Short mmCIF file of C-alpha atoms in Angstrom, two decimals:
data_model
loop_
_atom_site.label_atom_id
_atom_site.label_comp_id
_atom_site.label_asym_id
_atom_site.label_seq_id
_atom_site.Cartn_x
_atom_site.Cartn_y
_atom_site.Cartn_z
CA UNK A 77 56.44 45.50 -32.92
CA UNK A 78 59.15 47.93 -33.91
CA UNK A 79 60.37 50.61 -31.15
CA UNK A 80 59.31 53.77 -32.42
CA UNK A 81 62.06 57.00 -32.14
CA UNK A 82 61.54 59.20 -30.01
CA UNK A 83 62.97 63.09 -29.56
CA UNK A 84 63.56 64.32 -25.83
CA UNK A 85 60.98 67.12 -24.91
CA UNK A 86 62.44 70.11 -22.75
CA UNK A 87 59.82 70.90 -19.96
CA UNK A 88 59.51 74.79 -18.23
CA UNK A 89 61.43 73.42 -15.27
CA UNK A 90 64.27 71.97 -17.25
CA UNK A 91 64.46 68.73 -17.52
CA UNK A 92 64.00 66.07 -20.98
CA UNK A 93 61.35 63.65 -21.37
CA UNK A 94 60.92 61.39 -24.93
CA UNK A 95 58.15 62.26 -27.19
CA UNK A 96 57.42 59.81 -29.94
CA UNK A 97 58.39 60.99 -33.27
CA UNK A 98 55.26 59.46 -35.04
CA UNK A 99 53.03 62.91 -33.98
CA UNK A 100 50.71 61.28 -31.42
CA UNK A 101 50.48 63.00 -27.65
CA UNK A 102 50.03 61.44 -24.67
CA UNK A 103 46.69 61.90 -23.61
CA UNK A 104 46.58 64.48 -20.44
CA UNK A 105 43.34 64.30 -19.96
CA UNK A 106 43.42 60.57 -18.84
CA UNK A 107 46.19 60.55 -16.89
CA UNK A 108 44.96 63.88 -14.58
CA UNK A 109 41.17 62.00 -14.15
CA UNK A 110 43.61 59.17 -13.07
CA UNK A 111 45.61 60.61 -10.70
CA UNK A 112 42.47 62.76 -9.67
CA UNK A 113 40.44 59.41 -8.62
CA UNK A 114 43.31 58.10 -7.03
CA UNK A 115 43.51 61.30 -4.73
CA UNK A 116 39.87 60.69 -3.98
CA UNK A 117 40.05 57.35 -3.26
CA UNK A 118 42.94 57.42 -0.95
CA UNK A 119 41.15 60.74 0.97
CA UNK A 120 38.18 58.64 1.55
CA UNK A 121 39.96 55.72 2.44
CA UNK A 122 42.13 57.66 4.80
CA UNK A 123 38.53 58.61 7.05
CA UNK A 124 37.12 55.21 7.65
CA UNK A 125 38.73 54.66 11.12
CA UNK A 126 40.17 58.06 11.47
CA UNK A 127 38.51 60.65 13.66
CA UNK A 128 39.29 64.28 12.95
CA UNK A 129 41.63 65.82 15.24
CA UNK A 130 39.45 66.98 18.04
CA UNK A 131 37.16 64.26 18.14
CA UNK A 132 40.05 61.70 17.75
CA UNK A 133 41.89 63.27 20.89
CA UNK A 134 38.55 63.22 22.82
CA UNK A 135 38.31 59.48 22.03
CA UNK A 136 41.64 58.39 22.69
CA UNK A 137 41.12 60.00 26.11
CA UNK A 138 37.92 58.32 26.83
CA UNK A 139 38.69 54.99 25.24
CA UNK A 140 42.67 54.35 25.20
CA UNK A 141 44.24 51.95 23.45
CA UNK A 142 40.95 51.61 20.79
CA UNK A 143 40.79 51.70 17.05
CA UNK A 144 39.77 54.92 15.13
CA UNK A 145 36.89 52.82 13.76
CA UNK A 146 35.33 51.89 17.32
CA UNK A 147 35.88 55.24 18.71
CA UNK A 148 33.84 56.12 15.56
CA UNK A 149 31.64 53.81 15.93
CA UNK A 150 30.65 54.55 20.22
CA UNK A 151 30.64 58.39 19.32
CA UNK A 152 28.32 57.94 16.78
CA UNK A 153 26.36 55.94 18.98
CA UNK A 154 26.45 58.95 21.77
CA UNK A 155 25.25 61.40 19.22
CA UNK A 156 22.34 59.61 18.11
CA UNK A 157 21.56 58.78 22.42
CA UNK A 158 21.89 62.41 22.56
CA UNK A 159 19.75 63.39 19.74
CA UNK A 160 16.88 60.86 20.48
CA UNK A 161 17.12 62.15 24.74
CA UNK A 162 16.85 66.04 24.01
CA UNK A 163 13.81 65.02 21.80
CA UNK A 164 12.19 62.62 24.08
CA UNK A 165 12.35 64.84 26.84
CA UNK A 166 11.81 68.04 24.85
CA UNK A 167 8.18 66.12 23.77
CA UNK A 168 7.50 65.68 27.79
CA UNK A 169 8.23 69.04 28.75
CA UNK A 170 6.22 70.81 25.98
CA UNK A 171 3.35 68.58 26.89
CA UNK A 172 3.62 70.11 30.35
CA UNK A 173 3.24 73.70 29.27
CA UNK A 174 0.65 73.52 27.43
CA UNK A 175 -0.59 77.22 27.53
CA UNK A 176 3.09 79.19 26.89
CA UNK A 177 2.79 79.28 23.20
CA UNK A 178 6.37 81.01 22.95
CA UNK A 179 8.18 78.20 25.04
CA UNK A 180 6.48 75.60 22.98
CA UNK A 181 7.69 77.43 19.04
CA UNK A 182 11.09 77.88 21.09
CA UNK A 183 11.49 74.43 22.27
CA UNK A 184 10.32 72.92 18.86
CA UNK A 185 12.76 75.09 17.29
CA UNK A 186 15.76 73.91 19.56
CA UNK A 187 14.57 70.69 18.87
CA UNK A 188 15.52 71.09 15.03
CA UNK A 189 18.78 72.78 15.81
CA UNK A 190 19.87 69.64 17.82
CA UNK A 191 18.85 67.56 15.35
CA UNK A 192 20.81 69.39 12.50
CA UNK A 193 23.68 69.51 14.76
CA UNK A 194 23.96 65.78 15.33
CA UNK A 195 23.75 65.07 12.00
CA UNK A 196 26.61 67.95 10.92
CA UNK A 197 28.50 65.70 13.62
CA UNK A 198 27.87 62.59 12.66
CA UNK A 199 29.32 63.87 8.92
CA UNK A 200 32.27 65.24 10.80
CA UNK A 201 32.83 61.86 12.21
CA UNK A 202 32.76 59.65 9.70
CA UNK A 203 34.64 62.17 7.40
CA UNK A 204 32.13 62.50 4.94
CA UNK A 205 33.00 65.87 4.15
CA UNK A 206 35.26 65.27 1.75
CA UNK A 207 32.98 62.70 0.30
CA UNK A 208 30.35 65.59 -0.46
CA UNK A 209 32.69 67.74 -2.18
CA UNK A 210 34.08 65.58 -4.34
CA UNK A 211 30.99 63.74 -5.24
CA UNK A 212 30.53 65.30 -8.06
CA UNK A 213 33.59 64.93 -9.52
CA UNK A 214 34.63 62.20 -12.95
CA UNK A 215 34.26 59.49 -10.62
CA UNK A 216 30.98 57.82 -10.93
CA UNK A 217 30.93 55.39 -7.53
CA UNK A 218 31.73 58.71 -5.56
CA UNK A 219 29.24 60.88 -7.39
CA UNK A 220 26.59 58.56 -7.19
CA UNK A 221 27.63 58.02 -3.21
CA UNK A 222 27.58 61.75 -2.90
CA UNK A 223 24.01 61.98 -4.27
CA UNK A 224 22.77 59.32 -2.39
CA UNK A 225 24.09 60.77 0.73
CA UNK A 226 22.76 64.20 -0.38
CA UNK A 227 19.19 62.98 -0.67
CA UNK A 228 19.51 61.80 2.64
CA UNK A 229 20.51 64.61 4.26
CA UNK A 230 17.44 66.36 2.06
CA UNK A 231 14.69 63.37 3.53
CA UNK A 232 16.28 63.93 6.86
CA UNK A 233 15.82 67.66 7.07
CA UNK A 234 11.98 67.73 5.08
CA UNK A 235 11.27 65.29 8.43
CA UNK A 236 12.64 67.98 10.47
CA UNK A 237 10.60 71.16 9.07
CA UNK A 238 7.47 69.00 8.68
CA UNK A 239 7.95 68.17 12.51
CA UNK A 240 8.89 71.40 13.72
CA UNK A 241 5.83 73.29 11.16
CA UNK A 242 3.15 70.95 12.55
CA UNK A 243 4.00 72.07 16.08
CA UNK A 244 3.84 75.78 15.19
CA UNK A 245 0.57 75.31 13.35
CA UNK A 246 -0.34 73.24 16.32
CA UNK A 247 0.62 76.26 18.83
CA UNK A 248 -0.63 79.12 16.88
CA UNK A 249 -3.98 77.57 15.38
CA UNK A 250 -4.60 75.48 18.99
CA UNK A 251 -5.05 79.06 20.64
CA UNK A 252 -8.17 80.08 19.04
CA UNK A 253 -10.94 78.88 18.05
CA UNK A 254 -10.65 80.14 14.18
CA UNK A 255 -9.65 76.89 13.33
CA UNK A 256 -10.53 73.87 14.44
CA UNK A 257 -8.66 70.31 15.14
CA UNK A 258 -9.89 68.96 11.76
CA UNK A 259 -8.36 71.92 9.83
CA UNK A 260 -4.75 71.61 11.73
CA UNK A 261 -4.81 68.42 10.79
CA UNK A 262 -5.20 69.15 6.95
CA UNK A 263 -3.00 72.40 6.80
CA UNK A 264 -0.25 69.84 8.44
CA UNK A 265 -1.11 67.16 6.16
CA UNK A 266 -1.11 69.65 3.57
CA UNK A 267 2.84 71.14 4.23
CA UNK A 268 3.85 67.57 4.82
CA UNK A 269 2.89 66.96 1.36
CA UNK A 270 4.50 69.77 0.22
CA UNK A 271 7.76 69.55 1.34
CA UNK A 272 8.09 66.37 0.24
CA UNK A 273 7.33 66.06 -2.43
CA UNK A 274 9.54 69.51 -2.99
CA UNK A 275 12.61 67.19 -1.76
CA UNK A 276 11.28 64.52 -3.59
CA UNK A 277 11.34 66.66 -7.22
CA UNK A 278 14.88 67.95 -6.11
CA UNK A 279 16.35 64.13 -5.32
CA UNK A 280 15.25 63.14 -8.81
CA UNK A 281 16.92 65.92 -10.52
CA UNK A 282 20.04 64.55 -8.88
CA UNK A 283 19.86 61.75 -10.80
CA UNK A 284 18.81 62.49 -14.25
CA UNK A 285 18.91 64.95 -16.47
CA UNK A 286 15.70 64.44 -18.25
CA UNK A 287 13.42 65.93 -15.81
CA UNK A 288 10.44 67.00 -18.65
CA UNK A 289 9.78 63.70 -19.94
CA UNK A 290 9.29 62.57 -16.26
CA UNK A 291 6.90 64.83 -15.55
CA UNK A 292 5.17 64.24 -18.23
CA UNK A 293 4.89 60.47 -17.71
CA UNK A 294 3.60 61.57 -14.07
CA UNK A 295 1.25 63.47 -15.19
CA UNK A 296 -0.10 60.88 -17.86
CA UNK A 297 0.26 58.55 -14.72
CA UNK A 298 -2.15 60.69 -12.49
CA UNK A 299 -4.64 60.98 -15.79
CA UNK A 300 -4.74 57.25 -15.21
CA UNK A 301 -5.40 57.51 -11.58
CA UNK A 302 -7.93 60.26 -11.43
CA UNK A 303 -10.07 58.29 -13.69
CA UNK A 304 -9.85 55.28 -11.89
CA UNK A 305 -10.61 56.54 -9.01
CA UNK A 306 -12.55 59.40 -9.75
CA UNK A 307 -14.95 58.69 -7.23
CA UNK A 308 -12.63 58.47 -4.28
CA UNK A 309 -10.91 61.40 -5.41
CA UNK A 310 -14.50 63.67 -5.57
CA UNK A 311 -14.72 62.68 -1.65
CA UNK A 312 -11.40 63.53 -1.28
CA UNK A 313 -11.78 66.86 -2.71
CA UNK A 314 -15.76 67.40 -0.79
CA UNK A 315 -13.57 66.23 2.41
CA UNK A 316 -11.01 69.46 1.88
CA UNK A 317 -14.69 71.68 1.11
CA UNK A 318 -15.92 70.75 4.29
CA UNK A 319 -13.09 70.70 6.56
CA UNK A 320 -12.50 74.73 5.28
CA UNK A 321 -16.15 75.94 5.07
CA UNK A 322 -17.08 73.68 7.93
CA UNK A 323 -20.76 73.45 7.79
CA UNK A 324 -20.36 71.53 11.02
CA UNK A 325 -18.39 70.20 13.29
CA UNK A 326 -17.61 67.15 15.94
CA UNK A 327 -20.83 66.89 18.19
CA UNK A 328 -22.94 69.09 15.85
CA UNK A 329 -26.82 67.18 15.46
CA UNK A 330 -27.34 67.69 11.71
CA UNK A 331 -29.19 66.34 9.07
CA UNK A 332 -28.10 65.58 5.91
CA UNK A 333 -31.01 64.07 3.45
CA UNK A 334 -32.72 61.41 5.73
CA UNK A 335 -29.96 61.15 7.80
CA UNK A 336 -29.78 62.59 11.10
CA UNK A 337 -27.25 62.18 14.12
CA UNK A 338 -25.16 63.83 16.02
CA UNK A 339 -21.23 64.51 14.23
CA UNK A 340 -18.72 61.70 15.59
CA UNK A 341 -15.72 62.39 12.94
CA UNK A 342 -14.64 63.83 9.85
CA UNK A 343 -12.37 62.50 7.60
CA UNK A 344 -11.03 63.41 4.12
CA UNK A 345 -12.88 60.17 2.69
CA UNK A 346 -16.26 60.77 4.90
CA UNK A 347 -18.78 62.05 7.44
CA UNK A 348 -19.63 59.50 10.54
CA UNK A 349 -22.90 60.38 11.94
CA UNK A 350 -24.19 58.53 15.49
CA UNK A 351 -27.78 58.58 14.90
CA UNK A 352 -30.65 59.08 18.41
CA UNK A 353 -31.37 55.35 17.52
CA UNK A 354 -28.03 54.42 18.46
CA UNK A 355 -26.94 53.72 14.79
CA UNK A 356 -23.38 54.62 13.41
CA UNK A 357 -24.17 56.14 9.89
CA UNK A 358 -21.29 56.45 7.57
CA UNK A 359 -21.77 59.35 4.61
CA UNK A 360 -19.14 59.65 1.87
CA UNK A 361 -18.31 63.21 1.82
CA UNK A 362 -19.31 64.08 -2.01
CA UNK A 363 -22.77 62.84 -0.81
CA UNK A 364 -23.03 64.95 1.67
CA UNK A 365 -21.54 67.97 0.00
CA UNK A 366 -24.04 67.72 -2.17
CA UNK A 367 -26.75 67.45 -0.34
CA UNK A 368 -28.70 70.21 1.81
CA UNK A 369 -27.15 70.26 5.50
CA UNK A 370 -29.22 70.93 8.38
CA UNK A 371 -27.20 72.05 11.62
CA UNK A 372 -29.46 72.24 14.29
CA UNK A 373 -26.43 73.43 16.91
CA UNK A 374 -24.60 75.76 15.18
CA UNK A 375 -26.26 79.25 16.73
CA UNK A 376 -26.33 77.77 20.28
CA UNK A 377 -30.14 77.43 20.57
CA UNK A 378 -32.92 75.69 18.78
CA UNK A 379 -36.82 77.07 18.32
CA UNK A 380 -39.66 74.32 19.17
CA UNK A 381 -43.53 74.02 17.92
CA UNK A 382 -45.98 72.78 19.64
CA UNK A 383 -49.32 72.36 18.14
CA UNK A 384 -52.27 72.37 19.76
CA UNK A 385 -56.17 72.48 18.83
CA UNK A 386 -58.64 74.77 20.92
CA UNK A 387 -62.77 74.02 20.42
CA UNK A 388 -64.54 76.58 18.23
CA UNK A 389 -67.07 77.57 21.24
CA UNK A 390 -63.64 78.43 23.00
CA UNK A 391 -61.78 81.89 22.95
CA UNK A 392 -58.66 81.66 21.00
CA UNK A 393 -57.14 84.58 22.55
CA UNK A 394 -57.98 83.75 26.13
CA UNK A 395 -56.40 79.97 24.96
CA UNK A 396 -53.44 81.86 23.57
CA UNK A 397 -52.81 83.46 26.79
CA UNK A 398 -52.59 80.38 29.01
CA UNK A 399 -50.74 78.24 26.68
CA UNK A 400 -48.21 81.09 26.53
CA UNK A 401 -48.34 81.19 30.68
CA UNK A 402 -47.68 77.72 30.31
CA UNK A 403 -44.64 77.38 28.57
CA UNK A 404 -42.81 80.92 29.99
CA UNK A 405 -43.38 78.96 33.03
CA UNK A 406 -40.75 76.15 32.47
CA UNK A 407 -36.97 75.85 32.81
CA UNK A 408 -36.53 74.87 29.45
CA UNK A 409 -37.28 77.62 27.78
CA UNK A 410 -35.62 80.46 27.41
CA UNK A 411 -36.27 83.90 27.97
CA UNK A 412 -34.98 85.28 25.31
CA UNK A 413 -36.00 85.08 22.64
CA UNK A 414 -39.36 85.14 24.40
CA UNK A 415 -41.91 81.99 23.40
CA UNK A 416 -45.20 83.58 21.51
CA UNK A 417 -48.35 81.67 20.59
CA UNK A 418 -49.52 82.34 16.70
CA UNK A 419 -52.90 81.01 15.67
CA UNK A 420 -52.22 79.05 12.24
CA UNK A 421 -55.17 78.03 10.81
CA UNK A 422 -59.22 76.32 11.48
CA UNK A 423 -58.65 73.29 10.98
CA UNK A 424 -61.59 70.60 11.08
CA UNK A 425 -62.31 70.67 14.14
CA UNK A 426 -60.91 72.55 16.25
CA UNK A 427 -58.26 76.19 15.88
CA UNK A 428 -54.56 75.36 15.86
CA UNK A 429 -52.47 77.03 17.74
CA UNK A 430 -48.54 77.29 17.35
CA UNK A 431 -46.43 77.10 20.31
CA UNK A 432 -42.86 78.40 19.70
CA UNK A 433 -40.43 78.82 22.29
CA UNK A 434 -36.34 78.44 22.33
CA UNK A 435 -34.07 76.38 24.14
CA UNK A 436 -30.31 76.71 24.76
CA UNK A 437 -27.72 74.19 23.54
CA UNK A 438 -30.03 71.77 21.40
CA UNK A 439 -29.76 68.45 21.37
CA UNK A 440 -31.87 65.78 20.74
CA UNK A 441 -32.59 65.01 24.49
CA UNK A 442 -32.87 68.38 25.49
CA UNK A 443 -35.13 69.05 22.87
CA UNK A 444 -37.41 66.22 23.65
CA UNK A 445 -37.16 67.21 27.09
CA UNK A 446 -38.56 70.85 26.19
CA UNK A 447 -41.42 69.31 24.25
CA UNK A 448 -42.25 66.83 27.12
CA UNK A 449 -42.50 69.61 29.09
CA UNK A 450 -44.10 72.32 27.19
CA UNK A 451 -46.89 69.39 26.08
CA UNK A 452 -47.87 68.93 29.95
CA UNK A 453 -47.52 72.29 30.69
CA UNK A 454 -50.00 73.07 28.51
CA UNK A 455 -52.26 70.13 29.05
CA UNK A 456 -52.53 71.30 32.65
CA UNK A 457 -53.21 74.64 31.97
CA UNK A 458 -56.24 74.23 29.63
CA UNK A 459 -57.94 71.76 31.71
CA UNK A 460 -57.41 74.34 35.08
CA UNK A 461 -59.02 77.24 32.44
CA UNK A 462 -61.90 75.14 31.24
CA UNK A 463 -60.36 74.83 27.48
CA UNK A 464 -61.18 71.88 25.95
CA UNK A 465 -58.86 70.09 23.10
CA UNK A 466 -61.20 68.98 20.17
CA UNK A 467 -60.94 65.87 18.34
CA UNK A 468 -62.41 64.63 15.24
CA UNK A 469 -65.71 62.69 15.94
CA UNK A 470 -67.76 60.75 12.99
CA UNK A 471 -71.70 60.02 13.76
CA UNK A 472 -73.04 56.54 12.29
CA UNK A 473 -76.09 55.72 11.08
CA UNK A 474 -77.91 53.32 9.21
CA UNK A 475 -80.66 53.47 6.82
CA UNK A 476 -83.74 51.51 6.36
CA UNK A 477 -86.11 49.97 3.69
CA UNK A 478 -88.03 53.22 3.67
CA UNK A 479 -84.90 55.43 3.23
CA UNK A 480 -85.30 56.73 6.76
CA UNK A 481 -81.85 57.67 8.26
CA UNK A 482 -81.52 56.55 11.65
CA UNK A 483 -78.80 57.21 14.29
CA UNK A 484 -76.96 53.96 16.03
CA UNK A 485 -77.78 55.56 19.07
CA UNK A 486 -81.64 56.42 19.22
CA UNK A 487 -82.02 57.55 22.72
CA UNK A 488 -79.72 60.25 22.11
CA UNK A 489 -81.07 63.48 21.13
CA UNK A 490 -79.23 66.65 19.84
CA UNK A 491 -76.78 66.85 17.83
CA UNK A 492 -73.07 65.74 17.74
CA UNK A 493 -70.41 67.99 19.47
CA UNK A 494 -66.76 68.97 18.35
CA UNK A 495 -65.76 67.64 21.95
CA UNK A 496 -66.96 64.39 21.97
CA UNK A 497 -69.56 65.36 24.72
CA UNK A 498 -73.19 66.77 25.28
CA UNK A 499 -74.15 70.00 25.21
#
């Protein structure tokens, strides 16, 4: 190939270089990207095994006569002991102050600062520094190291807030009873989900451009989802209704449709009911959203009927009276509201009377307990007063070739009583 001529080029400071006479120019551009990555290189190069300068002077004095890279290496190791010991014992000291609400935020909050501290030092260390800033430069290994060690650092610090959030929620929310343990546990859940997938969104934009046409193919993604699992998703959603407009809670005795227990757990997916036949009932929540809910506990105190049938020859007042004796008599009941006796209807044989009192704290037990009671009670009463408690009687008979009706029983005479006995 022939040489080609070339005419010396005076530069500003003076001195000649050869341009080739043909018209072409050296390409600038190239050679500054060049001598740009080669700066790069040799800066990063230059911080594996290197400390910086007050780090490096603090290792040489603990560890003479050691490498750069396992001085690196043991302080790295101390940070991370460090980190890991202020949490560990941070955890066992807010457990024992369980009532100072202020300590616990502040403690939490220290917590986080350490945290972001040791990893600022652990950057320092290892020289990363210069890594981050000039990850986004032409080079592409650096740029994509920089990103990756950017989302990192974004992971690592979502884990922190999520951490340090759920304790304040814990705190604050744990001091009343406004909100219960269910409902921390979902307005966590809730922020955890949040902030990550916030950090999530901003670690994908680091690596591509095209950030419509990946939401879109999320969202036809999720189409796909919600209709596959439309039916775990409805309990999902009936789990979030009930958890906020908490119809009940743990240890309530409800009844939902033919179900009824006592509330062992709640869960976004479903209800678990123990049942007073010692069965464990599990209800998906959209089933028992929409069904009617019965909570038997959730005033504090439960009314109680007792029924009970007085003989027509009786007085229903005077009956009305001792039944009510009877029951304002009992421990059971309470006072207030005060029990009263109603007279409901005549029934076939006898007049029903309602007996309504109230006990405190319902449960199934106690509630049996109360009727128990209230049923003797009354019993005892009555038969001390005279009242008798009708039953339905029937009177056979037979009838002859004549047609002539006859009682079973001819020696008796008169006629058949309400009580079962002779007038």
């Amino acid at each position: 190939m022939p040489n080609q001529a070339s005419s010396p080029t005076v530069t500003p400071n003076g001195t000649a270089t050869n341009a080739p006479l043909n018209g072409t120019v050296t390409n600038g551009t190239a050679a500054n990207e060049t001598a740009t990555n080669a700066t790069i290189n040799e800066s990063m190069n230059q911080t594996v095994g290197q400390l910086p300068p007050p780090l490096d002077a603090l290792g040489q004095g603990l560890f003479p006569g050691q490498t750069g890279f396992v001085v690196q290496v043991v302080v790295t190791a101390l940070i991370l002991l460090a980190v890991f010991a202020v949490r560990y014992y941070e955890h066992k000291w807010v457990r024992s102050m369980a009532s100072d609400s202020v300590k616990r935020i502040a403690a939490s909050g220290a917590v986080a600062v350490v945290t972001a501290l040791g990893i600022l030092l652990l950057v320092d260390v290892w020289g990363l520094a210069p890594a981050l800033v000039n990850a986004f430069k032409d080079l592409e290994v650096n740029e994509r190291a920089g990103r990756i060690l950017i989302s990192a650092i974004l992971l690592g610090t979502a884990y922190i807030l999520t951490n340090f959030i759920g304790r304040v929620i814990q705190v604050v929310a744990g001091s009343g009873d406004a909100i219960s343990r269910h409902q921390r546990e979902i307005l966590f859940r809730l922020t955890q989900v949040f902030l990550y997938a916030t950090v999530i969104f901003v670690i994908i934009s680091l690596f591509t451009d095209n950030i419509g046409s990946l939401l879109v193919g999320a969202g036809f993604f999720g189409i796909i989802v919600g209709m596959a699992a439309r039916q775990s998703l409805g309990a999902v959603l009936a789990g979030f209704v009930l958890m906020f407009s908490r119809p009940f809670e743990i240890g309530d005795w409800i009844v939902v449709g033919d179900k009824e227990g006592t509330v062992t757990d709640i869960t976004i997916f479903n209800t678990r009911l123990q049942t007073f036949d010692g069965e464990y009932v599990i209800l998906p929540n959209d089933e028992v959203s929409s069904d009617a809910i019965v909570n038997r506990t959730r005033k504090g105190r439960l009314r109680i009927e007792v029924e009970v049938g007085v003989d027509y020859d009786a007085d229903p007042q005077h009956a009305a009276d001792v039944a009510l004796g009877a029951v304002e008599a009992r421990d059971e009941v309470l006072d207030v509201p005060s029990p009263q006796v109603v007279m409901k209807e005549f029934a076939s044989s006898s007049v029903l009377l309602g007996v309504r009192f109230w006990i405190d704290n319902p449960s199934a037990r106690r509630m049996w307990r109360a009727r128990t009671a209230a049923v003797a009670a009354i019993k005892e009463a009555f038969d001390e007063e005279g009242i008798s408690i009708p039953f339905p009687q029937r009177s056979l008979s037979s009838r002859d070739d004549a047609g002539d009706v006859s009682l079973t029983d001819p020696e008796r005479n008169g006629e058949a009583t309400t009580d079962g006995g002779d007038e």
